[in-house]
Amino acid sequence: MTLDARTIAGTQIVRLPAVVRGEVVMPPWPRVGDVRLAVAERGSHHVRGTGDDGCYLIGRPVVDRDSLALTGETQVLVLPAPAPSSLLEPDPAGALLELARTPVPEVLSFVDAIGRALLAGSPEAAEAGTLLAATSLVADRAHRAFLAQLPALFDGDAVGRMIERDLGTGPLDTWREVGETPVRGMTARFAGHARETPPALRALPTRQLHLTAGNAPVVPVVSLLWAWATKGAGVIKPAAEAAALVVALGTALRDTDPGHPLARHTTLAYWRGGDRRVEATLFADGAFDRRVVWGSAETVGSVTARGGGTDTLVMGPRFSLSMIGAALVRSDPEAAARLAAVDSLIANQAACTSSLLHVVECDAPTADAYARALAGVLAEWDEALPHRPSRQAQERLTRLRRGLLGTGRWYVNGEWPEVSSAVVRVDGGFDLARHPGSRLVLVRAVDDLRRALPLLGPAVSTVGIAPEETRLALRDAVAACGVDNVVPLGAAEHGYAGRPHDGVRVLNRLVRWVNG
């Protein structure tokens, strides 16, 4: 698998591959006129092309890696637009039977082999990392850390524990007797018939469509591992921001075993969201058995409105917050701020687990002291892991300072409009759906953390709480509000094999349970 890059008149044009059922597909070179339009209309989410010419073009402004300022140059990614029918299994029953007959130990060995291939590295994988960083407004250190962690995600033992936690031992490979005597139906009673063989159960693979979000590059990797852990025939769509990952993953597939059943029934391909040429085929009823949708409310609504008979797992937009008890915030506000900052900076506030609001159990002066301490901690993060807010984020921050958050007390790092981080101590409520990200944290004081429970609901993914005795006392009440993760402060990004996601044991939903 290769990256094909050329620089023409100051514009870097990079052709990226797709992997379609294990086969590498490269896009054609685009027409000069289309490249010019992609440059003229560049933007982090702007995609040109309908796929009729065999490719999509994404124009992205290049960022100087030292200053994180725009260089004025443009990078154009060219991605293949495979025929929609090629993304579907031509023989669904045959594909699923082959996958069902692939033993779990062989699946886990394949996962390990992919991890080793990624760890060994390749020129293509290194170039993929450069592509991920080239237009990012976060320092290269963050991208290097992700790429260094990537091989460890392909851990066969961890995937095995995930399977065992979600599905139990054995049902992916064999029929398991359930140990129950079936209750005869009325007709069987009339006939005097009783079942002689014991009932059995098996988890069978499914055809899976995973539509992933661009808020963090790990998202398509998680979806891929879910598909493999369930022996699924998976189509994984990376977001435009993570399209370069296909190079690293596709290279690992090539270097490991392109003939392995998991490889031959795995597709990693991008298409422009809303492209009816593709989605009329992929979203049709019966095209897939399961769908996993990550993304905005608009994306989720668009997908769930079509192919209504397909079981769909929704990983929709959510946010998180922190709750800090009086014993900690009064005795050591800086220690509390250091823990809470870790949760607030997850994926540079782009992840649903990122804490946007810190609720502190104290009076207003103590809350101000905490906010100042937190701003100091964020300043240290700004130096250690620099970032630069986008122009759109700068504009939203300015509007909030003049409008909805105009009465709050602001503690700012940097100079307007390019503040690197900010803390706002607020007295009233704020709709966190309006939060602009970009290292802005809201702080709100309450006299009792239980009074903050009305702030919670199903839109809240994670709540980090300290001290620990406070977390244990509030854990049931917080969970009853619809929160799926009630964790120690500073641990919102921690995970483990088989950890439920958004309150769901995902693997259990991705298989088809068959009685036999």
Short mmCIF file of C-alpha atoms in Angstrom, two decimals:
data_model
loop_
_atom_site.label_atom_id
_atom_site.label_comp_id
_atom_site.label_asym_id
_atom_site.label_seq_id
_atom_site.Cartn_x
_atom_site.Cartn_y
_atom_site.Cartn_z
CA MET A 1 0.00 0.00 0.00
CA THR A 2 1.42 3.36 -0.97
CA LEU A 3 0.83 7.03 -0.46
CA ASP A 4 1.03 9.00 -3.68
CA ALA A 5 1.80 12.69 -3.11
CA ARG A 6 2.65 15.50 -5.48
CA THR A 7 3.06 19.23 -4.97
CA ILE A 8 1.73 21.39 -7.78
CA ALA A 9 1.87 25.20 -7.61
CA GLY A 10 2.26 25.12 -3.84
CA THR A 11 -0.59 22.67 -3.31
CA GLN A 12 0.16 19.24 -1.91
CA ILE A 13 -2.09 16.62 -3.47
CA VAL A 14 -2.16 13.28 -1.66
CA ARG A 15 -3.93 10.19 -2.92
CA LEU A 16 -5.14 7.92 -0.12
CA PRO A 17 -6.35 4.32 -0.50
CA ALA A 18 -9.45 2.50 0.63
CA VAL A 19 -9.60 -1.15 1.62
CA VAL A 20 -12.60 -2.89 0.07
CA ARG A 21 -13.15 -6.41 1.38
CA GLY A 22 -9.40 -6.77 1.88
CA GLU A 23 -8.39 -5.30 -1.48
CA VAL A 24 -6.56 -1.98 -1.79
CA VAL A 25 -8.32 0.57 -4.00
CA MET A 26 -6.58 3.78 -5.11
CA PRO A 27 -8.43 6.80 -6.50
CA PRO A 28 -7.75 8.25 -9.95
CA TRP A 29 -5.91 11.54 -10.21
CA PRO A 30 -8.50 14.33 -10.10
CA ARG A 31 -9.05 16.92 -12.78
CA VAL A 32 -7.15 20.21 -12.44
CA GLY A 33 -10.39 22.18 -12.25
CA ASP A 34 -11.63 20.13 -9.31
CA VAL A 35 -8.34 20.64 -7.48
CA ARG A 36 -8.63 24.39 -7.97
CA LEU A 37 -12.14 24.36 -6.51
CA ALA A 38 -11.00 22.30 -3.54
CA VAL A 39 -8.27 24.87 -2.88
CA ALA A 40 -10.64 27.80 -3.27
CA GLU A 41 -13.22 26.30 -0.91
CA ARG A 42 -10.84 24.69 1.56
CA GLY A 43 -12.08 23.97 5.03
CA SER A 44 -11.71 21.24 7.58
CA HIS A 45 -15.08 19.72 6.73
CA HIS A 46 -15.49 20.68 3.08
CA VAL A 47 -15.59 17.73 0.69
CA ARG A 48 -15.92 18.04 -3.06
CA GLY A 49 -17.16 15.40 -5.44
CA THR A 50 -20.14 13.13 -5.85
CA GLY A 51 -18.07 10.03 -6.51
CA ASP A 52 -19.07 9.98 -10.18
CA ASP A 53 -15.44 10.65 -11.15
CA GLY A 54 -14.20 7.90 -8.85
CA CYS A 55 -12.88 10.17 -6.09
CA TYR A 56 -13.62 12.73 -3.41
CA LEU A 57 -11.45 15.79 -2.77
CA ILE A 58 -10.91 17.34 0.67
CA GLY A 59 -9.14 20.70 0.75
CA ARG A 60 -7.53 21.48 4.11
CA PRO A 61 -5.51 24.55 5.20
CA VAL A 62 -1.96 23.57 6.17
CA VAL A 63 -0.79 24.52 9.67
CA ASP A 64 2.80 25.38 10.57
CA ARG A 65 3.81 22.69 13.06
CA ASP A 66 5.86 25.05 15.23
CA SER A 67 3.61 28.09 15.53
CA LEU A 68 0.29 26.32 14.76
CA ALA A 69 -0.51 29.26 12.49
CA LEU A 70 -2.00 28.83 9.03
CA THR A 71 0.66 28.86 6.32
CA GLY A 72 -1.68 29.92 3.53
CA GLU A 73 -0.99 26.66 1.71
CA THR A 74 -3.54 23.96 1.05
CA GLN A 75 -3.38 20.20 1.25
CA VAL A 76 -5.83 18.31 -0.96
CA LEU A 77 -6.63 14.73 -0.03
CA VAL A 78 -7.95 12.53 -2.84
CA LEU A 79 -9.94 9.54 -1.64
CA PRO A 80 -11.42 6.73 -3.74
CA ALA A 81 -15.16 6.55 -4.30
CA PRO A 82 -15.80 2.82 -4.81
CA ALA A 83 -19.00 1.67 -6.46
CA PRO A 84 -21.61 1.31 -3.70
CA SER A 85 -22.38 -2.28 -4.66
CA SER A 86 -18.70 -3.21 -4.14
CA LEU A 87 -19.03 -2.34 -0.46
CA LEU A 88 -21.65 -5.06 0.06
CA GLU A 89 -20.93 -8.76 0.50
CA PRO A 90 -21.81 -10.53 -2.77
CA ASP A 91 -22.62 -13.73 -0.85
CA PRO A 92 -23.75 -12.65 2.63
CA ALA A 93 -24.61 -16.12 3.89
CA GLY A 94 -21.31 -17.53 2.64
CA ALA A 95 -19.33 -14.70 4.22
CA LEU A 96 -21.02 -15.09 7.59
CA LEU A 97 -20.63 -18.87 7.53
CA GLU A 98 -16.90 -18.53 6.83
CA LEU A 99 -16.52 -16.03 9.66
CA ALA A 100 -18.59 -18.17 12.04
CA ARG A 101 -16.25 -21.08 11.37
CA THR A 102 -13.16 -18.97 12.15
CA PRO A 103 -12.25 -19.94 15.74
CA VAL A 104 -11.99 -17.17 18.32
CA PRO A 105 -8.33 -18.05 19.10
CA GLU A 106 -7.55 -17.45 15.42
CA VAL A 107 -9.33 -14.08 15.60
CA LEU A 108 -7.28 -13.10 18.65
CA SER A 109 -4.04 -14.20 16.97
CA PHE A 110 -4.92 -12.05 13.97
CA VAL A 111 -5.56 -9.04 16.22
CA ASP A 112 -2.17 -9.58 17.87
CA ALA A 113 -0.48 -9.85 14.47
CA ILE A 114 -1.98 -6.53 13.37
CA GLY A 115 -0.64 -4.97 16.58
CA ARG A 116 2.84 -6.32 15.85
CA ALA A 117 2.72 -5.02 12.29
CA LEU A 118 1.74 -1.56 13.53
CA LEU A 119 4.48 -1.68 16.17
CA ALA A 120 7.07 -2.61 13.54
CA GLY A 121 6.09 0.52 11.65
CA SER A 122 6.27 1.23 7.96
CA PRO A 123 7.05 4.27 5.83
CA GLU A 124 3.37 4.45 4.90
CA ALA A 125 2.24 4.45 8.53
CA ALA A 126 4.74 7.20 9.37
CA GLU A 127 3.44 9.27 6.47
CA ALA A 128 -0.10 8.68 7.70
CA GLY A 129 0.91 10.22 11.02
CA THR A 130 2.34 13.23 9.21
CA LEU A 131 -0.93 13.61 7.33
CA LEU A 132 -2.97 13.44 10.53
CA ALA A 133 -0.89 16.27 11.99
CA ALA A 134 -0.44 18.48 8.93
CA THR A 135 -3.69 20.40 9.33
CA SER A 136 -4.19 19.97 13.08
CA LEU A 137 -4.38 22.88 15.52
CA VAL A 138 -2.92 20.71 18.30
CA ALA A 139 0.83 20.16 18.72
CA ASP A 140 2.48 17.12 17.15
CA ARG A 141 3.07 15.60 20.57
CA ALA A 142 -0.62 14.62 20.74
CA HIS A 143 -0.47 12.85 17.38
CA ARG A 144 2.76 11.06 18.24
CA ALA A 145 1.18 9.85 21.46
CA PHE A 146 -1.84 8.47 19.60
CA LEU A 147 0.32 6.68 17.01
CA ALA A 148 2.49 5.26 19.79
CA GLN A 149 -0.61 3.91 21.53
CA LEU A 150 -2.21 2.53 18.36
CA PRO A 151 -0.38 -0.86 18.28
CA ALA A 152 -1.32 -1.55 21.91
CA LEU A 153 -5.02 -1.26 21.03
CA PHE A 154 -4.68 -4.42 18.92
CA ASP A 155 -4.26 -6.73 21.91
CA GLY A 156 -5.66 -10.23 21.45
CA ASP A 157 -5.86 -10.93 25.19
CA ALA A 158 -7.83 -7.73 25.78
CA VAL A 159 -10.20 -8.54 22.90
CA GLY A 160 -10.65 -12.02 24.35
CA ARG A 161 -11.63 -10.56 27.72
CA MET A 162 -14.01 -8.20 25.95
CA ILE A 163 -15.68 -11.16 24.22
CA GLU A 164 -15.94 -13.13 27.46
CA ARG A 165 -17.45 -10.20 29.39
CA ASP A 166 -20.04 -9.38 26.74
CA LEU A 167 -20.86 -12.79 25.29
CA GLY A 168 -19.63 -15.38 27.77
CA THR A 169 -17.35 -18.32 27.00
CA GLY A 170 -17.80 -20.22 23.78
CA PRO A 171 -21.00 -19.05 22.02
CA LEU A 172 -19.11 -17.39 19.14
CA ASP A 173 -17.54 -20.74 18.22
CA THR A 174 -20.05 -23.44 19.12
CA TRP A 175 -23.63 -24.14 20.06
CA ARG A 176 -24.00 -24.10 23.82
CA GLU A 177 -26.72 -25.98 25.67
CA VAL A 178 -28.66 -23.53 27.81
CA GLY A 179 -29.35 -26.02 30.60
CA GLU A 180 -33.09 -25.49 30.60
CA THR A 181 -36.01 -27.81 29.97
CA PRO A 182 -38.22 -26.13 27.36
CA VAL A 183 -41.83 -25.42 28.24
CA ARG A 184 -44.10 -27.13 25.71
CA GLY A 185 -46.50 -25.00 23.72
CA MET A 186 -50.22 -25.65 23.68
CA THR A 187 -50.24 -27.39 20.28
CA ALA A 188 -47.39 -29.69 21.33
CA ARG A 189 -49.34 -30.55 24.47
CA PHE A 190 -52.38 -31.48 22.42
CA ALA A 191 -50.16 -33.66 20.23
CA GLY A 192 -48.44 -35.21 23.22
CA HIS A 193 -45.06 -34.18 21.79
CA ALA A 194 -42.04 -33.31 23.93
CA ARG A 195 -38.67 -32.10 22.67
CA GLU A 196 -36.03 -34.80 23.05
CA THR A 197 -32.88 -32.74 22.36
CA PRO A 198 -31.81 -30.03 24.80
CA PRO A 199 -32.08 -26.43 23.53
CA ALA A 200 -28.87 -24.66 22.51
CA LEU A 201 -27.80 -21.11 21.75
CA ARG A 202 -25.14 -19.55 19.55
CA ALA A 203 -23.91 -16.02 18.77
CA LEU A 204 -23.60 -15.64 14.99
CA PRO A 205 -21.69 -12.93 13.08
CA THR A 206 -23.52 -10.11 11.33
CA ARG A 207 -22.98 -7.71 8.44
CA GLN A 208 -22.06 -4.42 10.10
CA LEU A 209 -21.93 -0.82 8.90
CA HIS A 210 -19.94 1.53 11.18
CA LEU A 211 -20.22 5.29 10.51
CA THR A 212 -17.61 6.94 12.69
CA ALA A 213 -17.07 10.51 13.89
CA GLY A 214 -14.08 12.80 13.45
CA ASN A 215 -13.76 14.09 17.00
CA ALA A 216 -10.98 11.61 17.84
CA PRO A 217 -8.89 9.35 15.56
CA VAL A 218 -9.37 6.38 17.90
CA VAL A 219 -13.09 6.10 17.01
CA PRO A 220 -12.72 4.09 13.75
CA VAL A 221 -10.20 1.83 15.52
CA VAL A 222 -12.74 1.07 18.26
CA SER A 223 -15.40 0.27 15.65
CA LEU A 224 -12.98 -1.99 13.76
CA LEU A 225 -12.15 -3.93 16.94
CA TRP A 226 -15.84 -4.31 17.77
CA ALA A 227 -16.44 -5.76 14.31
CA TRP A 228 -13.52 -8.19 14.61
CA ALA A 229 -14.44 -9.21 18.16
CA THR A 230 -17.83 -10.34 16.86
CA LYS A 231 -16.38 -11.92 13.68
CA GLY A 232 -18.43 -9.39 11.73
CA ALA A 233 -18.32 -8.61 8.03
CA GLY A 234 -17.65 -4.92 8.64
CA VAL A 235 -17.72 -1.76 6.58
CA ILE A 236 -15.99 0.99 8.58
CA LYS A 237 -16.30 4.57 7.36
CA PRO A 238 -13.66 6.88 8.87
CA ALA A 239 -14.42 10.57 9.12
CA ALA A 240 -12.52 12.87 6.78
CA GLU A 241 -10.26 13.91 9.67
CA ALA A 242 -9.20 10.28 10.23
CA ALA A 243 -9.04 9.10 6.62
CA ALA A 244 -5.24 8.84 6.76
CA LEU A 245 -5.59 6.02 9.31
CA VAL A 246 -6.66 3.73 6.47
CA VAL A 247 -3.06 3.85 5.26
CA ALA A 248 -1.66 2.57 8.57
CA LEU A 249 -4.37 -0.05 9.09
CA GLY A 250 -4.40 -1.15 5.46
CA THR A 251 -0.62 -1.55 5.47
CA ALA A 252 -0.85 -3.70 8.60
CA LEU A 253 -3.48 -5.89 6.91
CA ARG A 254 -1.27 -6.24 3.85
CA ASP A 255 1.80 -7.11 5.90
CA THR A 256 -0.06 -9.59 8.12
CA ASP A 257 -2.41 -11.83 6.15
CA PRO A 258 -4.60 -10.28 3.43
CA GLY A 259 -6.17 -13.71 2.87
CA HIS A 260 -7.43 -14.06 6.45
CA PRO A 261 -11.25 -14.21 6.66
CA LEU A 262 -11.35 -11.06 8.81
CA ALA A 263 -9.22 -9.18 6.26
CA ARG A 264 -11.28 -10.36 3.28
CA HIS A 265 -14.51 -9.28 4.95
CA THR A 266 -13.29 -5.89 6.19
CA THR A 267 -13.82 -2.63 4.32
CA LEU A 268 -12.27 0.70 5.33
CA ALA A 269 -13.66 3.32 3.00
CA TYR A 270 -14.67 6.98 3.09
CA TRP A 271 -17.54 8.65 1.28
CA ARG A 272 -19.03 12.10 1.53
CA GLY A 273 -21.80 12.17 4.10
CA GLY A 274 -25.14 12.60 2.38
CA ASP A 275 -23.93 11.18 -0.95
CA ARG A 276 -27.13 9.49 -2.04
CA ARG A 277 -25.26 7.54 -4.72
CA VAL A 278 -23.70 5.55 -1.88
CA GLU A 279 -26.19 5.85 0.93
CA ALA A 280 -29.23 4.75 -1.06
CA THR A 281 -27.49 1.39 -1.31
CA LEU A 282 -25.87 1.12 2.11
CA PHE A 283 -28.81 2.44 4.14
CA ALA A 284 -31.40 0.27 2.41
CA ASP A 285 -33.28 -2.23 4.55
CA GLY A 286 -31.50 -5.57 4.45
CA ALA A 287 -28.14 -4.22 3.27
CA PHE A 288 -26.69 -4.75 6.76
CA ASP A 289 -27.79 -6.54 9.90
CA ARG A 290 -26.37 -3.95 12.29
CA ARG A 291 -25.37 -0.30 12.10
CA VAL A 292 -23.20 1.68 14.51
CA VAL A 293 -23.50 5.45 14.17
CA TRP A 294 -21.15 7.89 15.87
CA GLY A 295 -21.63 11.62 15.44
CA SER A 296 -23.76 14.70 15.67
CA ALA A 297 -27.51 14.79 16.20
CA GLU A 298 -27.87 15.66 12.52
CA THR A 299 -25.82 12.63 11.43
CA VAL A 300 -27.66 10.28 13.78
CA GLY A 301 -31.06 11.58 12.67
CA SER A 302 -30.18 11.23 9.00
CA VAL A 303 -29.11 7.60 9.41
CA THR A 304 -31.85 6.40 11.73
CA ALA A 305 -34.51 7.87 9.44
CA ARG A 306 -33.47 5.41 6.73
CA GLY A 307 -33.27 1.64 6.73
CA GLY A 308 -35.58 1.58 9.73
CA GLY A 309 -35.60 -2.22 9.99
CA THR A 310 -31.85 -2.38 10.68
CA ASP A 311 -30.83 -2.65 14.33
CA THR A 312 -28.86 0.57 14.94
CA LEU A 313 -26.55 1.38 17.84
CA VAL A 314 -26.33 5.14 18.34
CA MET A 315 -23.26 6.82 19.83
CA GLY A 316 -24.69 10.32 19.72
CA PRO A 317 -23.39 13.67 20.95
CA ARG A 318 -23.01 13.94 24.72
CA PHE A 319 -20.96 15.91 27.22
CA SER A 320 -19.46 15.39 30.66
CA LEU A 321 -18.84 17.27 33.89
CA SER A 322 -16.99 17.08 37.20
CA MET A 323 -18.27 17.26 40.78
CA ILE A 324 -15.83 18.23 43.51
CA GLY A 325 -16.75 17.88 47.17
CA ALA A 326 -16.14 20.49 49.83
CA ALA A 327 -13.46 18.51 51.64
CA LEU A 328 -11.15 18.61 48.61
CA VAL A 329 -11.92 21.98 47.04
CA ARG A 330 -11.44 23.82 50.33
CA SER A 331 -8.35 21.96 51.53
CA ASP A 332 -6.42 21.75 48.25
CA PRO A 333 -8.04 23.56 45.29
CA GLU A 334 -4.94 23.12 43.13
CA ALA A 335 -4.92 19.34 43.60
CA ALA A 336 -8.59 19.26 42.67
CA ALA A 337 -7.90 21.44 39.62
CA ARG A 338 -5.08 19.16 38.44
CA LEU A 339 -7.30 16.10 38.58
CA ALA A 340 -10.27 17.80 36.92
CA ALA A 341 -8.12 19.33 34.16
CA VAL A 342 -7.13 15.84 33.01
CA ASP A 343 -10.81 15.08 32.37
CA SER A 344 -11.45 18.44 30.71
CA LEU A 345 -8.66 18.12 28.14
CA ILE A 346 -9.57 14.69 26.74
CA ALA A 347 -9.27 14.94 22.93
CA ASN A 348 -8.86 18.70 23.38
CA GLN A 349 -12.51 18.83 24.55
CA ALA A 350 -13.79 17.11 21.41
CA ALA A 351 -14.77 13.83 23.11
CA CYS A 352 -18.07 13.12 24.86
CA THR A 353 -16.08 12.22 27.99
CA SER A 354 -14.47 15.69 28.16
CA SER A 355 -15.58 17.59 31.27
CA LEU A 356 -16.96 21.02 30.31
CA LEU A 357 -18.39 22.06 33.67
CA HIS A 358 -16.88 21.73 37.14
CA VAL A 359 -19.41 21.84 39.95
CA VAL A 360 -17.69 22.67 43.24
CA GLU A 361 -19.24 22.33 46.68
CA CYS A 362 -18.28 25.67 48.27
CA ASP A 363 -19.09 29.35 48.52
CA ALA A 364 -18.43 31.92 45.78
CA PRO A 365 -14.99 33.13 47.04
CA THR A 366 -13.72 29.54 47.27
CA ALA A 367 -15.07 28.85 43.77
CA ASP A 368 -13.14 31.88 42.49
CA ALA A 369 -9.97 30.56 44.14
CA TYR A 370 -10.57 27.19 42.48
CA ALA A 371 -11.17 28.85 39.09
CA ARG A 372 -7.88 30.77 39.39
CA ALA A 373 -6.05 27.58 40.31
CA LEU A 374 -7.63 25.77 37.36
CA ALA A 375 -6.62 28.55 34.96
CA GLY A 376 -3.04 28.18 36.22
CA VAL A 377 -3.14 24.42 35.58
CA LEU A 378 -4.53 24.96 32.07
CA ALA A 379 -1.71 27.43 31.38
CA GLU A 380 0.77 24.65 32.15
CA TRP A 381 -1.07 22.34 29.75
CA ASP A 382 -1.02 25.08 27.08
CA GLU A 383 2.77 25.17 27.36
CA ALA A 384 3.26 21.41 27.49
CA LEU A 385 0.72 20.57 24.77
CA PRO A 386 0.12 23.72 22.71
CA HIS A 387 -2.98 24.22 20.64
CA ARG A 388 -4.52 27.07 18.70
CA PRO A 389 -8.28 27.69 18.64
CA SER A 390 -9.75 27.80 15.16
CA ARG A 391 -11.08 31.11 13.87
CA GLN A 392 -14.63 29.83 14.35
CA ALA A 393 -13.88 28.88 17.97
CA GLN A 394 -12.33 32.28 18.60
CA GLU A 395 -15.46 33.98 17.31
CA ARG A 396 -17.71 31.81 19.50
CA LEU A 397 -15.62 32.51 22.59
CA THR A 398 -15.78 36.24 21.93
CA ARG A 399 -19.55 36.11 21.50
CA LEU A 400 -19.96 34.13 24.74
CA ARG A 401 -17.81 36.61 26.65
CA ARG A 402 -19.95 39.48 25.39
CA GLY A 403 -23.26 37.64 25.65
CA LEU A 404 -24.38 34.49 27.48
CA LEU A 405 -21.32 34.35 29.73
CA GLY A 406 -20.83 38.11 29.96
CA THR A 407 -21.67 38.21 33.67
CA GLY A 408 -19.26 35.42 34.58
CA ARG A 409 -15.79 35.91 36.04
CA TRP A 410 -13.23 35.10 33.34
CA TYR A 411 -9.71 33.82 33.99
CA VAL A 412 -7.93 33.83 30.64
CA ASN A 413 -4.61 32.48 29.37
CA GLY A 414 -3.37 34.38 26.34
CA GLU A 415 -4.67 37.48 24.63
CA TRP A 416 -8.01 37.98 22.94
CA PRO A 417 -9.07 36.81 20.46
CA GLU A 418 -6.49 33.99 20.48
CA VAL A 419 -6.81 32.85 24.09
CA SER A 420 -5.19 29.46 24.61
CA SER A 421 -7.54 28.47 27.47
CA ALA A 422 -10.06 30.05 29.80
CA VAL A 423 -12.05 29.39 32.96
CA VAL A 424 -15.37 31.12 33.64
CA ARG A 425 -16.95 31.11 37.08
CA VAL A 426 -20.71 31.28 36.49
CA ASP A 427 -23.64 31.66 38.85
CA GLY A 428 -26.47 30.46 36.63
CA GLY A 429 -27.13 27.72 34.14
CA PHE A 430 -25.60 27.37 30.69
CA ASP A 431 -26.63 25.09 27.84
CA LEU A 432 -23.53 22.97 27.33
CA ALA A 433 -24.69 22.19 23.79
CA ARG A 434 -23.46 25.74 23.04
CA HIS A 435 -20.01 25.05 24.45
CA PRO A 436 -17.31 25.87 21.86
CA GLY A 437 -14.60 23.54 23.17
CA SER A 438 -11.11 25.05 22.80
CA ARG A 439 -10.12 24.55 26.44
CA LEU A 440 -12.95 26.55 28.00
CA VAL A 441 -14.08 25.27 31.41
CA LEU A 442 -17.08 26.54 33.36
CA VAL A 443 -17.03 26.52 37.17
CA ARG A 444 -20.21 26.67 39.24
CA ALA A 445 -20.52 26.71 43.04
CA VAL A 446 -23.25 24.87 44.96
CA ASP A 447 -23.73 24.51 48.70
CA ASP A 448 -24.47 20.78 48.35
CA LEU A 449 -23.49 18.54 45.41
CA ARG A 450 -26.89 16.89 45.55
CA ARG A 451 -28.35 20.20 44.36
CA ALA A 452 -26.41 19.69 41.14
CA LEU A 453 -28.27 16.46 40.28
CA PRO A 454 -30.87 18.35 38.17
CA LEU A 455 -28.00 19.36 35.86
CA LEU A 456 -27.60 15.71 34.92
CA GLY A 457 -29.52 13.60 32.43
CA PRO A 458 -29.09 11.16 29.54
CA ALA A 459 -27.09 13.80 27.61
CA VAL A 460 -24.33 13.46 30.22
CA SER A 461 -21.87 10.68 29.44
CA THR A 462 -19.46 10.84 32.34
CA VAL A 463 -19.21 12.45 35.76
CA GLY A 464 -15.89 12.47 37.59
CA ILE A 465 -16.26 12.91 41.35
CA ALA A 466 -13.84 13.53 44.22
CA PRO A 467 -13.13 12.81 46.99
CA GLU A 468 -13.77 9.09 46.74
CA GLU A 469 -16.15 8.87 49.69
CA THR A 470 -18.28 11.53 48.01
CA ARG A 471 -18.28 9.58 44.74
CA LEU A 472 -19.40 6.39 46.46
CA ALA A 473 -22.15 8.25 48.31
CA LEU A 474 -23.47 9.90 45.12
CA ARG A 475 -22.82 7.10 42.60
CA ASP A 476 -26.31 5.58 42.58
CA ALA A 477 -28.08 8.95 42.47
CA VAL A 478 -25.89 10.18 39.61
CA ALA A 479 -26.38 6.95 37.65
CA ALA A 480 -30.15 7.13 38.17
CA CYS A 481 -30.13 10.47 36.32
CA GLY A 482 -28.99 8.71 33.13
CA VAL A 483 -25.21 9.06 33.45
CA ASP A 484 -23.32 6.00 32.16
CA ASN A 485 -19.91 6.53 33.79
CA VAL A 486 -19.50 7.66 37.41
CA VAL A 487 -15.74 7.63 37.86
CA PRO A 488 -13.06 9.04 40.15
CA LEU A 489 -12.03 12.57 39.22
CA GLY A 490 -9.24 12.42 36.64
CA ALA A 491 -10.21 8.95 35.37
CA ALA A 492 -12.79 9.80 32.70
CA GLU A 493 -10.52 8.59 29.89
CA HIS A 494 -9.60 5.31 31.59
CA GLY A 495 -10.99 2.13 30.09
CA TYR A 496 -10.79 -1.64 30.30
CA ALA A 497 -11.55 -4.58 28.04
CA GLY A 498 -15.29 -5.09 27.74
CA ARG A 499 -16.21 -1.72 29.24
CA PRO A 500 -19.81 -0.88 28.27
CA HIS A 501 -20.13 2.09 25.94
CA ASP A 502 -22.98 4.57 26.38
CA GLY A 503 -24.62 2.11 28.77
CA VAL A 504 -24.60 -0.73 26.24
CA ARG A 505 -22.68 -4.00 26.04
CA VAL A 506 -21.88 -3.42 22.40
CA LEU A 507 -20.71 -6.87 21.36
CA ASN A 508 -23.95 -8.37 22.65
CA ARG A 509 -25.86 -6.10 20.28
CA LEU A 510 -23.60 -6.73 17.29
CA VAL A 511 -24.08 -10.51 17.18
CA ARG A 512 -27.26 -12.37 16.27
CA TRP A 513 -28.39 -14.77 18.96
CA VAL A 514 -29.77 -17.93 17.38
CA ASN A 515 -31.70 -20.73 19.12
CA GLY A 516 -30.93 -24.26 17.97
#
